[in-house]
PDB file of C-alpha atoms in Angstrom:
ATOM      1  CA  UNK H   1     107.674 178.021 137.962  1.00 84.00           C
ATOM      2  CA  UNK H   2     108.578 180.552 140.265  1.00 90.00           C
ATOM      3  CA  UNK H   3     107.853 184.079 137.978  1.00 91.00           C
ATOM      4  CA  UNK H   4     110.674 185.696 137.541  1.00 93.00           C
ATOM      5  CA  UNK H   5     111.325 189.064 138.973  1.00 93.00           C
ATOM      6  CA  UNK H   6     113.185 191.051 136.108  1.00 96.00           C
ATOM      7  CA  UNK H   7     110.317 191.451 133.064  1.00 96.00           C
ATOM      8  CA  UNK H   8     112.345 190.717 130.663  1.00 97.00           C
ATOM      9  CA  UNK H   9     113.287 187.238 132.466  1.00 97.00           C
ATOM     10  CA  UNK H  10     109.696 187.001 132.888  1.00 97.00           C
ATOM     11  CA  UNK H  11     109.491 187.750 128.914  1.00 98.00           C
ATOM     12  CA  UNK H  12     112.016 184.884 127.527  1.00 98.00           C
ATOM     13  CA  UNK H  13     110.695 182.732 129.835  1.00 97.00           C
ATOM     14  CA  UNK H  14     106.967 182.744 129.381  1.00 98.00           C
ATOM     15  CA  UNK H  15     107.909 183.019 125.278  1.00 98.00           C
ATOM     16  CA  UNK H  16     110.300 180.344 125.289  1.00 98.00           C
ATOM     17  CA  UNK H  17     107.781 177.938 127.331  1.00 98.00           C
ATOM     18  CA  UNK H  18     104.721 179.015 125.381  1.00 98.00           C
ATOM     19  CA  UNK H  19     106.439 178.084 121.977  1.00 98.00           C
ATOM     20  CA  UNK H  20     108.041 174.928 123.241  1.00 98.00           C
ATOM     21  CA  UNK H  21     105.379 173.911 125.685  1.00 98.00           C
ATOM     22  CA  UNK H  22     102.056 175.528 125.865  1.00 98.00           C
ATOM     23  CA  UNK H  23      99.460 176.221 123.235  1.00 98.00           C
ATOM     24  CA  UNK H  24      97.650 179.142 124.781  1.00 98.00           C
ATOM     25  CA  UNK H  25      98.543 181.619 128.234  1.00 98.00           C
ATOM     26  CA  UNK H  26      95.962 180.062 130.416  1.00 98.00           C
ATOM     27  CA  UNK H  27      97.369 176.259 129.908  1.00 98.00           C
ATOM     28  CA  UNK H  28     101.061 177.593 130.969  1.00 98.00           C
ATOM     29  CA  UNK H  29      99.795 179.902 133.960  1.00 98.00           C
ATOM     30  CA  UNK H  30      97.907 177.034 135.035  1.00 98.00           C
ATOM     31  CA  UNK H  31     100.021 174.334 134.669  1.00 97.00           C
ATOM     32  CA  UNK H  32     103.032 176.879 135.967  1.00 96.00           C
ATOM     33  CA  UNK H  33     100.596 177.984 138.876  1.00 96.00           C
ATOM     34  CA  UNK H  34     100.922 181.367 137.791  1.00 96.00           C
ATOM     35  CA  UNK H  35      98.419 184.401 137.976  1.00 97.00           C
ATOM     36  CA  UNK H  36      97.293 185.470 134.211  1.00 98.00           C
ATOM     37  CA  UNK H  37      96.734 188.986 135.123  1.00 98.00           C
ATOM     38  CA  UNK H  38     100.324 189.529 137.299  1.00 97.00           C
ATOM     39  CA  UNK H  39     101.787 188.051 134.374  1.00 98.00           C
ATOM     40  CA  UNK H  40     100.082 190.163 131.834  1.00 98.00           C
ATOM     41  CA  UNK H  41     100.467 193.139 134.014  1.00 98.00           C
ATOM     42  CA  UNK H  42     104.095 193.052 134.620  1.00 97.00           C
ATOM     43  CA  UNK H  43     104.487 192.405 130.609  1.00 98.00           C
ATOM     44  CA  UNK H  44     102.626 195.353 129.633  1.00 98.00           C
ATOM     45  CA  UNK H  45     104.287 197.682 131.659  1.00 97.00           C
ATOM     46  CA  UNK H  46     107.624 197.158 129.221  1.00 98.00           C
ATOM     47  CA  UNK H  47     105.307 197.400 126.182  1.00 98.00           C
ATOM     48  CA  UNK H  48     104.235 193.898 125.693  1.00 98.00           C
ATOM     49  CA  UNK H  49     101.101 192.304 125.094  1.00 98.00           C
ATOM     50  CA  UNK H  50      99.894 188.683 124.558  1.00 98.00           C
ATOM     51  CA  UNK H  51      98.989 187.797 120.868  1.00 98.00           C
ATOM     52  CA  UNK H  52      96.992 184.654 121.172  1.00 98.00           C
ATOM     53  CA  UNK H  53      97.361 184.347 117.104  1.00 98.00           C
ATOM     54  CA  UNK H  54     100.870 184.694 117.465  1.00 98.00           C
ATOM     55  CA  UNK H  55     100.759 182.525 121.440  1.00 98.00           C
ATOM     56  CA  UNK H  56     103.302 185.225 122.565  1.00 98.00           C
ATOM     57  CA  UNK H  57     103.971 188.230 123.865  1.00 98.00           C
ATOM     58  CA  UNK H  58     104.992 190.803 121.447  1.00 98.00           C
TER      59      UNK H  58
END
């Protein structure tokens, strides 16, 4: 998966795939062959944060 450029792209995206596809962040980063931390990073600077309970960001 190429990562999106606008966050909140990035944020349905990586959402919608973790709840359909992916039980944690690590499995869909590597199986996307995308970089946890860029991810994370580019998340948290509109205010979101991975809940692993929750296997989202929110």
């Amino acid at each position: 998966m190429e990562m999106p450029k606008d966050p909140i792209i990035l944020l349905s995206a990586v959402n919608m795939k973790l709840r359909d596809l992916y039980s944690s962040l690590d499995e869909l980063c590597l199986n996307e062959g995308l970089d946890r931390k860029t991810v994370e990073s580019k998340l948290r600077e509109i205010g979101y944060d991975y809940d692993a309970d929750e296997n989202a960001f929110v």
